[in-house]
Every structure is written in structure tokens, then in C-alpha cells.
PDB file of C-alpha atoms in Angstrom:
ATOM      1  CA  UNK A   1      29.435-129.169-208.363  1.00  0.00           C
ATOM      2  CA  UNK A   2      29.678-127.556-211.818  1.00  0.00           C
ATOM      3  CA  UNK A   3      26.282-128.981-212.775  1.00  0.00           C
ATOM      4  CA  UNK A   4      24.737-127.685-209.537  1.00  0.00           C
ATOM      5  CA  UNK A   5      26.204-124.159-209.909  1.00  0.00           C
ATOM      6  CA  UNK A   6      25.568-123.739-213.617  1.00  0.00           C
ATOM      7  CA  UNK A   7      22.372-125.654-214.229  1.00  0.00           C
ATOM      8  CA  UNK A   8      20.763-126.068-210.747  1.00  0.00           C
ATOM      9  CA  UNK A   9      20.248-129.775-211.430  1.00  0.00           C
ATOM     10  CA  UNK A  10      20.571-130.922-207.809  1.00  0.00           C
ATOM     11  CA  UNK A  11      17.729-128.765-206.389  1.00  0.00           C
ATOM     12  CA  UNK A  12      15.332-131.714-206.383  1.00  0.00           C
ATOM     13  CA  UNK A  13      17.825-133.945-204.593  1.00  0.00           C
ATOM     14  CA  UNK A  14      18.588-131.226-202.045  1.00  0.00           C
ATOM     15  CA  UNK A  15      14.877-130.778-201.272  1.00  0.00           C
ATOM     16  CA  UNK A  16      14.407-134.552-200.823  1.00  0.00           C
ATOM     17  CA  UNK A  17      17.380-134.739-198.426  1.00  0.00           C
ATOM     18  CA  UNK A  18      16.042-131.772-196.344  1.00  0.00           C
ATOM     19  CA  UNK A  19      12.637-133.464-196.105  1.00  0.00           C
ATOM     20  CA  UNK A  20      14.260-136.684-194.916  1.00  0.00           C
ATOM     21  CA  UNK A  21      16.262-134.834-192.244  1.00  0.00           C
ATOM     22  CA  UNK A  22      13.222-133.007-190.804  1.00  0.00           C
ATOM     23  CA  UNK A  23      12.696-135.631-188.031  1.00  0.00           C
ATOM     24  CA  UNK A  24      16.323-135.149-187.011  1.00  0.00           C
ATOM     25  CA  UNK A  25      15.705-131.390-186.557  1.00  0.00           C
ATOM     26  CA  UNK A  26      12.547-132.077-184.571  1.00  0.00           C
ATOM     27  CA  UNK A  27      14.262-134.542-182.235  1.00  0.00           C
ATOM     28  CA  UNK A  28      17.134-132.112-181.794  1.00  0.00           C
ATOM     29  CA  UNK A  29      14.774-129.336-180.602  1.00  0.00           C
ATOM     30  CA  UNK A  30      12.569-131.660-178.543  1.00  0.00           C
ATOM     31  CA  UNK A  31      14.588-131.422-175.275  1.00  0.00           C
ATOM     32  CA  UNK A  32      14.452-127.617-175.242  1.00  0.00           C
ATOM     33  CA  UNK A  33      10.738-127.544-176.021  1.00  0.00           C
ATOM     34  CA  UNK A  34      10.031-130.203-173.396  1.00  0.00           C
ATOM     35  CA  UNK A  35      11.945-128.202-170.799  1.00  0.00           C
ATOM     36  CA  UNK A  36       9.959-125.035-171.557  1.00  0.00           C
ATOM     37  CA  UNK A  37       6.674-126.962-171.370  1.00  0.00           C
ATOM     38  CA  UNK A  38       7.555-128.548-168.018  1.00  0.00           C
ATOM     39  CA  UNK A  39       8.668-125.226-166.518  1.00  0.00           C
ATOM     40  CA  UNK A  40       5.362-123.676-167.620  1.00  0.00           C
ATOM     41  CA  UNK A  41       3.467-126.363-165.719  1.00  0.00           C
ATOM     42  CA  UNK A  42       5.196-125.464-162.487  1.00  0.00           C
ATOM     43  CA  UNK A  43       4.670-121.677-162.639  1.00  0.00           C
ATOM     44  CA  UNK A  44       3.885-120.595-159.098  1.00  0.00           C
ATOM     45  CA  UNK A  45       0.685-118.876-158.063  1.00  0.00           C
ATOM     46  CA  UNK A  46       2.674-115.863-156.885  1.00  0.00           C
ATOM     47  CA  UNK A  47       4.212-115.471-160.327  1.00  0.00           C
ATOM     48  CA  UNK A  48       0.791-115.579-161.940  1.00  0.00           C
ATOM     49  CA  UNK A  49      -0.572-113.018-159.481  1.00  0.00           C
ATOM     50  CA  UNK A  50       2.391-110.739-160.070  1.00  0.00           C
ATOM     51  CA  UNK A  51       1.975-110.970-163.828  1.00  0.00           C
ATOM     52  CA  UNK A  52      -1.758-110.319-163.478  1.00  0.00           C
ATOM     53  CA  UNK A  53      -1.118-107.205-161.348  1.00  0.00           C
ATOM     54  CA  UNK A  54       1.402-105.932-163.874  1.00  0.00           C
ATOM     55  CA  UNK A  55      -1.091-106.401-166.711  1.00  0.00           C
ATOM     56  CA  UNK A  56      -3.811-104.615-164.720  1.00  0.00           C
ATOM     57  CA  UNK A  57      -1.478-101.702-164.020  1.00  0.00           C
ATOM     58  CA  UNK A  58      -0.581-101.434-167.692  1.00  0.00           C
ATOM     59  CA  UNK A  59      -4.270-101.565-168.622  1.00  0.00           C
ATOM     60  CA  UNK A  60      -5.033 -98.684-166.244  1.00  0.00           C
ATOM     61  CA  UNK A  61      -2.208 -96.637-167.734  1.00  0.00           C
ATOM     62  CA  UNK A  62      -3.470 -97.251-171.262  1.00  0.00           C
ATOM     63  CA  UNK A  63      -7.061 -96.432-170.260  1.00  0.00           C
ATOM     64  CA  UNK A  64      -5.898 -93.173-168.670  1.00  0.00           C
ATOM     65  CA  UNK A  65      -4.050 -92.255-171.840  1.00  0.00           C
ATOM     66  CA  UNK A  66      -7.097 -93.083-173.927  1.00  0.00           C
ATOM     67  CA  UNK A  67      -9.267 -90.847-171.731  1.00  0.00           C
ATOM     68  CA  UNK A  68      -6.751 -88.030-171.988  1.00  0.00           C
ATOM     69  CA  UNK A  69      -6.623 -88.349-175.772  1.00  0.00           C
ATOM     70  CA  UNK A  70     -10.422 -88.212-175.894  1.00  0.00           C
ATOM     71  CA  UNK A  71     -10.445 -85.087-173.714  1.00  0.00           C
ATOM     72  CA  UNK A  72      -7.754 -83.447-175.842  1.00  0.00           C
ATOM     73  CA  UNK A  73      -9.671 -84.267-178.996  1.00  0.00           C
ATOM     74  CA  UNK A  74     -12.860 -82.742-177.545  1.00  0.00           C
ATOM     75  CA  UNK A  75     -10.963 -79.636-176.438  1.00  0.00           C
ATOM     76  CA  UNK A  76      -9.355 -79.316-179.864  1.00  0.00           C
ATOM     77  CA  UNK A  77     -12.760 -79.541-181.558  1.00  0.00           C
ATOM     78  CA  UNK A  78     -14.173 -76.873-179.231  1.00  0.00           C
ATOM     79  CA  UNK A  79     -11.228 -74.577-179.935  1.00  0.00           C
ATOM     80  CA  UNK A  80     -11.767 -75.056-183.666  1.00  0.00           C
ATOM     81  CA  UNK A  81     -15.426 -74.103-183.297  1.00  0.00           C
ATOM     82  CA  UNK A  82     -14.470 -71.038-181.263  1.00  0.00           C
ATOM     83  CA  UNK A  83     -11.869 -69.940-183.778  1.00  0.00           C
ATOM     84  CA  UNK A  84     -14.324 -70.392-186.628  1.00  0.00           C
ATOM     85  CA  UNK A  85     -16.853 -68.366-184.647  1.00  0.00           C
ATOM     86  CA  UNK A  86     -14.277 -65.625-184.069  1.00  0.00           C
ATOM     87  CA  UNK A  87     -13.529 -65.374-187.775  1.00  0.00           C
ATOM     88  CA  UNK A  88     -17.062 -64.211-188.599  1.00  0.00           C
ATOM     89  CA  UNK A  89     -17.132 -61.505-185.912  1.00  0.00           C
ATOM     90  CA  UNK A  90     -16.299 -57.891-186.703  1.00  0.00           C
ATOM     91  CA  UNK A  91     -15.163 -57.337-183.113  1.00  0.00           C
ATOM     92  CA  UNK A  92     -11.950 -58.184-181.340  1.00  0.00           C
ATOM     93  CA  UNK A  93     -12.079 -61.259-179.120  1.00  0.00           C
ATOM     94  CA  UNK A  94      -9.924 -63.301-176.758  1.00  0.00           C
ATOM     95  CA  UNK A  95     -10.404 -66.934-175.799  1.00  0.00           C
ATOM     96  CA  UNK A  96     -11.044 -67.728-172.136  1.00  0.00           C
ATOM     97  CA  UNK A  97     -11.717 -70.916-170.189  1.00  0.00           C
ATOM     98  CA  UNK A  98     -14.483 -71.527-167.669  1.00  0.00           C
ATOM     99  CA  UNK A  99     -12.723 -72.440-164.415  1.00  0.00           C
ATOM    100  CA  UNK A 100     -15.618 -72.647-161.941  1.00  0.00           C
ATOM    101  CA  UNK A 101     -19.405 -72.536-161.666  1.00  0.00           C
ATOM    102  CA  UNK A 102     -21.462 -70.890-158.937  1.00  0.00           C
ATOM    103  CA  UNK A 103     -22.808 -73.513-156.473  1.00  0.00           C
ATOM    104  CA  UNK A 104     -25.881 -71.367-155.760  1.00  0.00           C
ATOM    105  CA  UNK A 105     -28.823 -72.923-157.674  1.00  0.00           C
ATOM    106  CA  UNK A 106     -30.549 -69.520-157.814  1.00  0.00           C
ATOM    107  CA  UNK A 107     -27.544 -67.727-159.306  1.00  0.00           C
ATOM    108  CA  UNK A 108     -26.385 -68.608-162.817  1.00  0.00           C
ATOM    109  CA  UNK A 109     -22.767 -67.446-162.820  1.00  0.00           C
ATOM    110  CA  UNK A 110     -19.432 -68.828-164.002  1.00  0.00           C
ATOM    111  CA  UNK A 111     -15.829 -67.723-163.557  1.00  0.00           C
ATOM    112  CA  UNK A 112     -13.406 -67.422-166.485  1.00  0.00           C
ATOM    113  CA  UNK A 113      -9.601 -67.280-166.387  1.00  0.00           C
ATOM    114  CA  UNK A 114      -9.271 -63.813-167.945  1.00  0.00           C
ATOM    115  CA  UNK A 115      -9.280 -60.628-165.883  1.00  0.00           C
ATOM    116  CA  UNK A 116      -8.347 -56.967-165.834  1.00  0.00           C
ATOM    117  CA  UNK A 117      -4.727 -57.776-166.717  1.00  0.00           C
ATOM    118  CA  UNK A 118      -6.063 -59.170-170.013  1.00  0.00           C
ATOM    119  CA  UNK A 119      -8.142 -56.057-170.695  1.00  0.00           C
ATOM    120  CA  UNK A 120     -11.473 -57.556-169.591  1.00  0.00           C
ATOM    121  CA  UNK A 121     -13.956 -55.010-168.223  1.00  0.00           C
ATOM    122  CA  UNK A 122     -17.371 -55.150-166.552  1.00  0.00           C
ATOM    123  CA  UNK A 123     -20.221 -55.416-169.043  1.00  0.00           C
ATOM    124  CA  UNK A 124     -18.369 -57.132-171.881  1.00  0.00           C
ATOM    125  CA  UNK A 125     -20.280 -59.762-173.828  1.00  0.00           C
ATOM    126  CA  UNK A 126     -19.332 -63.435-173.455  1.00  0.00           C
ATOM    127  CA  UNK A 127     -20.038 -65.947-176.231  1.00  0.00           C
ATOM    128  CA  UNK A 128     -19.430 -69.591-176.936  1.00  0.00           C
ATOM    129  CA  UNK A 129     -19.284 -71.151-180.397  1.00  0.00           C
ATOM    130  CA  UNK A 130     -23.076 -71.053-180.849  1.00  0.00           C
ATOM    131  CA  UNK A 131     -24.384 -67.872-179.223  1.00  0.00           C
ATOM    132  CA  UNK A 132     -24.428 -65.262-176.479  1.00  0.00           C
ATOM    133  CA  UNK A 133     -23.768 -66.646-172.997  1.00  0.00           C
ATOM    134  CA  UNK A 134     -23.870 -63.543-170.799  1.00  0.00           C
ATOM    135  CA  UNK A 135     -21.828 -60.559-169.664  1.00  0.00           C
ATOM    136  CA  UNK A 136     -18.935 -59.845-167.339  1.00  0.00           C
ATOM    137  CA  UNK A 137     -20.269 -59.011-163.874  1.00  0.00           C
ATOM    138  CA  UNK A 138     -17.067 -58.380-161.901  1.00  0.00           C
ATOM    139  CA  UNK A 139     -13.341 -58.631-162.651  1.00  0.00           C
ATOM    140  CA  UNK A 140     -10.143 -59.271-160.746  1.00  0.00           C
ATOM    141  CA  UNK A 141      -6.569 -59.308-161.998  1.00  0.00           C
ATOM    142  CA  UNK A 142      -6.664 -62.889-163.259  1.00  0.00           C
ATOM    143  CA  UNK A 143     -10.351 -63.940-163.337  1.00  0.00           C
ATOM    144  CA  UNK A 144     -13.790 -62.542-164.150  1.00  0.00           C
ATOM    145  CA  UNK A 145     -17.268 -63.489-162.965  1.00  0.00           C
ATOM    146  CA  UNK A 146     -19.824 -63.884-165.757  1.00  0.00           C
ATOM    147  CA  UNK A 147     -23.600 -63.559-165.350  1.00  0.00           C
ATOM    148  CA  UNK A 148     -25.377 -65.966-167.702  1.00  0.00           C
ATOM    149  CA  UNK A 149     -28.399 -64.899-169.733  1.00  0.00           C
ATOM    150  CA  UNK A 150     -30.508 -67.545-167.946  1.00  0.00           C
ATOM    151  CA  UNK A 151     -30.127 -65.790-164.573  1.00  0.00           C
ATOM    152  CA  UNK A 152     -33.391 -64.297-163.296  1.00  0.00           C
ATOM    153  CA  UNK A 153     -31.780 -60.845-163.030  1.00  0.00           C
ATOM    154  CA  UNK A 154     -30.506 -60.781-166.611  1.00  0.00           C
ATOM    155  CA  UNK A 155     -32.137 -59.110-169.624  1.00  0.00           C
ATOM    156  CA  UNK A 156     -31.036 -58.793-173.248  1.00  0.00           C
ATOM    157  CA  UNK A 157     -32.510 -56.437-175.866  1.00  0.00           C
ATOM    158  CA  UNK A 158     -33.135 -58.617-178.922  1.00  0.00           C
ATOM    159  CA  UNK A 159     -34.728 -58.472-182.327  1.00  0.00           C
ATOM    160  CA  UNK A 160     -36.223 -61.047-184.666  1.00  0.00           C
ATOM    161  CA  UNK A 161     -33.948 -61.680-187.636  1.00  0.00           C
ATOM    162  CA  UNK A 162     -36.865 -62.293-189.981  1.00  0.00           C
ATOM    163  CA  UNK A 163     -38.586 -58.912-189.566  1.00  0.00           C
ATOM    164  CA  UNK A 164     -36.569 -56.794-187.095  1.00  0.00           C
ATOM    165  CA  UNK A 165     -39.210 -56.912-184.325  1.00  0.00           C
ATOM    166  CA  UNK A 166     -37.615 -55.704-181.075  1.00  0.00           C
ATOM    167  CA  UNK A 167     -38.302 -57.056-177.573  1.00  0.00           C
ATOM    168  CA  UNK A 168     -36.646 -57.891-174.261  1.00  0.00           C
ATOM    169  CA  UNK A 169     -35.421 -61.412-173.483  1.00  0.00           C
ATOM    170  CA  UNK A 170     -35.401 -62.240-169.761  1.00  0.00           C
ATOM    171  CA  UNK A 171     -33.807 -65.055-167.817  1.00  0.00           C
ATOM    172  CA  UNK A 172     -36.064 -66.989-165.456  1.00  0.00           C
ATOM    173  CA  UNK A 173     -33.628 -69.204-163.586  1.00  0.00           C
ATOM    174  CA  UNK A 174     -34.057 -72.074-166.064  1.00  0.00           C
ATOM    175  CA  UNK A 175     -30.818 -72.938-167.869  1.00  0.00           C
ATOM    176  CA  UNK A 176     -32.706 -74.176-170.928  1.00  0.00           C
ATOM    177  CA  UNK A 177     -35.505 -71.583-171.292  1.00  0.00           C
ATOM    178  CA  UNK A 178     -35.853 -67.804-171.592  1.00  0.00           C
ATOM    179  CA  UNK A 179     -38.879 -65.495-171.703  1.00  0.00           C
ATOM    180  CA  UNK A 180     -39.582 -62.913-174.402  1.00  0.00           C
ATOM    181  CA  UNK A 181     -41.656 -60.114-172.843  1.00  0.00           C
ATOM    182  CA  UNK A 182     -43.646 -57.070-173.954  1.00  0.00           C
ATOM    183  CA  UNK A 183     -44.626 -58.605-177.294  1.00  0.00           C
ATOM    184  CA  UNK A 184     -48.149 -57.510-178.427  1.00  0.00           C
ATOM    185  CA  UNK A 185     -50.580 -60.220-179.454  1.00  0.00           C
ATOM    186  CA  UNK A 186     -50.674 -58.691-182.944  1.00  0.00           C
ATOM    187  CA  UNK A 187     -46.896 -58.938-183.448  1.00  0.00           C
ATOM    188  CA  UNK A 188     -45.530 -60.998-186.331  1.00  0.00           C
ATOM    189  CA  UNK A 189     -43.519 -63.653-184.498  1.00  0.00           C
ATOM    190  CA  UNK A 190     -43.411 -67.380-185.115  1.00  0.00           C
ATOM    191  CA  UNK A 191     -41.999 -70.503-183.546  1.00  0.00           C
ATOM    192  CA  UNK A 192     -38.481 -71.097-184.832  1.00  0.00           C
ATOM    193  CA  UNK A 193     -37.644 -67.397-185.270  1.00  0.00           C
ATOM    194  CA  UNK A 194     -34.032 -66.558-184.447  1.00  0.00           C
ATOM    195  CA  UNK A 195     -33.447 -63.820-181.875  1.00  0.00           C
ATOM    196  CA  UNK A 196     -30.224 -61.803-182.023  1.00  0.00           C
ATOM    197  CA  UNK A 197     -28.906 -58.979-179.872  1.00  0.00           C
ATOM    198  CA  UNK A 198     -30.293 -55.641-181.074  1.00  0.00           C
ATOM    199  CA  UNK A 199     -27.456 -53.483-179.744  1.00  0.00           C
ATOM    200  CA  UNK A 200     -29.864 -51.120-177.948  1.00  0.00           C
ATOM    201  CA  UNK A 201     -28.474 -49.747-174.713  1.00  0.00           C
ATOM    202  CA  UNK A 202     -24.884 -50.307-175.842  1.00  0.00           C
ATOM    203  CA  UNK A 203     -24.346 -53.252-173.505  1.00  0.00           C
ATOM    204  CA  UNK A 204     -24.264 -56.020-176.116  1.00  0.00           C
ATOM    205  CA  UNK A 205     -22.937 -55.576-179.668  1.00  0.00           C
ATOM    206  CA  UNK A 206     -25.545 -55.963-182.388  1.00  0.00           C
ATOM    207  CA  UNK A 207     -26.200 -59.172-184.261  1.00  0.00           C
ATOM    208  CA  UNK A 208     -25.117 -61.989-181.926  1.00  0.00           C
ATOM    209  CA  UNK A 209     -27.400 -65.082-181.832  1.00  0.00           C
ATOM    210  CA  UNK A 210     -29.150 -65.285-178.459  1.00  0.00           C
ATOM    211  CA  UNK A 211     -32.118 -67.659-178.625  1.00  0.00           C
ATOM    212  CA  UNK A 212     -34.710 -69.357-180.804  1.00  0.00           C
ATOM    213  CA  UNK A 213     -38.458 -69.036-180.266  1.00  0.00           C
ATOM    214  CA  UNK A 214     -39.750 -72.358-178.982  1.00  0.00           C
ATOM    215  CA  UNK A 215     -43.372 -71.814-177.919  1.00  0.00           C
ATOM    216  CA  UNK A 216     -45.976 -69.033-178.251  1.00  0.00           C
ATOM    217  CA  UNK A 217     -49.076 -68.917-176.031  1.00  0.00           C
ATOM    218  CA  UNK A 218     -51.897 -66.402-176.412  1.00  0.00           C
ATOM    219  CA  UNK A 219     -54.492 -65.875-173.675  1.00  0.00           C
ATOM    220  CA  UNK A 220     -57.820 -64.393-174.878  1.00  0.00           C
ATOM    221  CA  UNK A 221     -58.149 -60.770-173.849  1.00  0.00           C
ATOM    222  CA  UNK A 222     -54.509 -60.328-172.866  1.00  0.00           C
ATOM    223  CA  UNK A 223     -52.582 -57.567-174.709  1.00  0.00           C
ATOM    224  CA  UNK A 224     -49.283 -59.487-174.704  1.00  0.00           C
ATOM    225  CA  UNK A 225     -48.380 -63.039-175.681  1.00  0.00           C
ATOM    226  CA  UNK A 226     -46.310 -65.452-173.621  1.00  0.00           C
ATOM    227  CA  UNK A 227     -43.236 -66.525-175.563  1.00  0.00           C
ATOM    228  CA  UNK A 228     -40.660 -69.123-174.501  1.00  0.00           C
ATOM    229  CA  UNK A 229     -37.268 -69.260-176.202  1.00  0.00           C
ATOM    230  CA  UNK A 230     -34.352 -71.683-176.093  1.00  0.00           C
ATOM    231  CA  UNK A 231     -30.817 -70.271-175.633  1.00  0.00           C
ATOM    232  CA  UNK A 232     -28.486 -70.832-178.575  1.00  0.00           C
ATOM    233  CA  UNK A 233     -25.415 -71.006-176.320  1.00  0.00           C
ATOM    234  CA  UNK A 234     -24.602 -74.173-174.411  1.00  0.00           C
ATOM    235  CA  UNK A 235     -24.809 -72.475-171.031  1.00  0.00           C
ATOM    236  CA  UNK A 236     -24.088 -75.526-168.892  1.00  0.00           C
ATOM    237  CA  UNK A 237     -21.638 -77.327-171.199  1.00  0.00           C
ATOM    238  CA  UNK A 238     -19.254 -74.844-172.827  1.00  0.00           C
ATOM    239  CA  UNK A 239     -15.718 -74.858-171.413  1.00  0.00           C
ATOM    240  CA  UNK A 240     -14.152 -72.355-173.811  1.00  0.00           C
ATOM    241  CA  UNK A 241     -15.694 -68.919-174.388  1.00  0.00           C
ATOM    242  CA  UNK A 242     -14.994 -65.694-176.268  1.00  0.00           C
ATOM    243  CA  UNK A 243     -14.660 -62.310-174.559  1.00  0.00           C
ATOM    244  CA  UNK A 244     -15.806 -59.673-177.057  1.00  0.00           C
ATOM    245  CA  UNK A 245     -14.321 -56.194-177.507  1.00  0.00           C
ATOM    246  CA  UNK A 246     -16.649 -54.131-179.711  1.00  0.00           C
ATOM    247  CA  UNK A 247     -15.335 -51.685-182.282  1.00  0.00           C
ATOM    248  CA  UNK A 248     -16.506 -48.636-180.321  1.00  0.00           C
ATOM    249  CA  UNK A 249     -15.173 -50.003-177.058  1.00  0.00           C
ATOM    250  CA  UNK A 250     -11.722 -48.761-176.092  1.00  0.00           C
ATOM    251  CA  UNK A 251      -9.510 -51.696-175.241  1.00  0.00           C
ATOM    252  CA  UNK A 252      -8.339 -51.396-171.652  1.00  0.00           C
ATOM    253  CA  UNK A 253      -4.595 -51.719-171.341  1.00  0.00           C
ATOM    254  CA  UNK A 254      -3.437 -54.089-168.603  1.00  0.00           C
ATOM    255  CA  UNK A 255      -1.448 -52.541-165.792  1.00  0.00           C
ATOM    256  CA  UNK A 256       2.088 -53.520-164.942  1.00  0.00           C
ATOM    257  CA  UNK A 257       3.199 -54.697-161.524  1.00  0.00           C
ATOM    258  CA  UNK A 258       4.188 -51.153-160.532  1.00  0.00           C
ATOM    259  CA  UNK A 259       0.709 -49.871-161.308  1.00  0.00           C
ATOM    260  CA  UNK A 260       1.686 -48.008-164.499  1.00  0.00           C
ATOM    261  CA  UNK A 261      -0.015 -48.575-167.827  1.00  0.00           C
ATOM    262  CA  UNK A 262       1.561 -50.987-170.294  1.00  0.00           C
ATOM    263  CA  UNK A 263       2.615 -49.123-173.461  1.00  0.00           C
ATOM    264  CA  UNK A 264       1.781 -52.022-175.766  1.00  0.00           C
ATOM    265  CA  UNK A 265      -1.727 -52.923-174.605  1.00  0.00           C
ATOM    266  CA  UNK A 266      -3.002 -56.489-174.710  1.00  0.00           C
ATOM    267  CA  UNK A 267      -1.063 -58.573-177.201  1.00  0.00           C
ATOM    268  CA  UNK A 268      -3.460 -61.517-176.933  1.00  0.00           C
ATOM    269  CA  UNK A 269      -6.341 -59.569-178.538  1.00  0.00           C
ATOM    270  CA  UNK A 270      -6.550 -59.875-182.291  1.00  0.00           C
ATOM    271  CA  UNK A 271      -8.686 -58.249-184.928  1.00  0.00           C
ATOM    272  CA  UNK A 272     -11.386 -60.480-186.346  1.00  0.00           C
ATOM    273  CA  UNK A 273     -10.244 -63.672-184.629  1.00  0.00           C
ATOM    274  CA  UNK A 274      -9.170 -65.334-181.406  1.00  0.00           C
ATOM    275  CA  UNK A 275      -5.612 -65.794-180.248  1.00  0.00           C
TER     276      UNK A 275
END
């Protein structure tokens, strides 16, 4: 015992004895293992079906969670893009969500979840993270109807960033194409030119990206050229938008339930960024 404690001289003998006793351990556990193996052979079909249903249900739950995480990640990325877009604006903005789309194929309108109680007024510009989407057409207490720039009744005064050339950009009912009109055939305009809002008329604040010139067609003898542009905004995909309050636009204060004006105004509107 002293030799084993002090000098560890019996380690080799102990290892040899444990190796020799290994069959004894195996035979001792054999009955239990045999019993488990036999019981597994006689698992009923109902038990297997029940286990299979439970696994399918768990798989559906996990798939639903995975889909939700993907949707949350996409929404988070869109909010980040919107907030980054709001940081570069000189105007006050609030974030709104698109809650419905007009079913009329000849009317390009959407409904957002911000209304007169949030200070939204008719005519305000609506943007997504990439460009101008349209303007507020009508408002209610909790929602607003937005007319998209692709609607055939919509027009935006624009200018070419490269040289300041001014023109009118019209919607033609095509969600992916706009028409630039009243451009003389001698005008300096090229494919790829960026069109921004000119601010003329006071409807849209100046300097917001609207479209990019895609195609220019000149007919011999015609005084004007035919110009097709592609909207910068994702008109049929954006779920989050920005409602813009320009610097010279007085922020409407939401009314209280008793019809009086709120003394504090709209707390969700921030300067130079989105709430």
C-alpha cells in the first residue's frame, strides 16, 4: 500500500487486472442490453406513427420559427435602410408601413398606417429607402392613401442632376417605367442620367431621387424626344416608407379625442431622422 501511494508502482498491475475483468463487465450488462434490443424489435406500428407525427409537428414548428426569423431579419434590414435614408434628409420624417394595395389594376395606390392623428396631410411626399414613391392623396385619422408616381394621373417636376435640365416626369400605368415629357430634341440628356425632384410647384421638396433615364428615342422632324425612365423607388416591393415634412411646411398637430388641438404636437416626428 505504501509503495502504491508513494511511488505508484502498482499502476501496471491495476491496468492488467481491469483488462482481464472487462468480459465480466460486458456479461454483467448483457441482460439489460438484450432486453432493450428485444423491446425495440416489438415496437408497435401505432407507436411509430405517433412518434412520426410528433416529429412532423416539431418540424413544422421549427420551420415556422425559421420563416419568422427570416421575415424579422428582412424587416430589420429595411428599417436600417430607411433610417440611413432619413439621416441624409434635411426634412422631418416619420416611418410608416404599407398596409394595403389598391386592387384596381388601373389605379396605382397604397394605404399606409399613418393618418391625420400623426400629422400627415394631403400632398406630403412619400419615400422609400431608394427614392420618391408618391404623395398623400387622402387621409383619415389612422391611415392615408398614397398615389404612386407610376399612376397615369401623376406628374413630378424633375431636373437632371448632371446639368439642371428641368422637365416633367409622368406616370403611364406601368409600375416599372415613367415618361419624361416636353424635352426638346436639342436638350443635353443621356441614358443613365439621374432625375431628382426640382421643387417647382411646392408639392415635392427639392432634391429627392425619382428616376433614372433608361431609353431615349428621337423621331426625325419631331421637336421633342421620347424618353423612358425607371423609378428609383421599389414601388411594388417596399413595405416601410417615410412620410416627409419639409422645412417650410408647418407640422399639423394631431387632435385629441375631444376635438381640441394637442399642445405638444407630434412626438413621433424627429429632426433629420426617423423615429
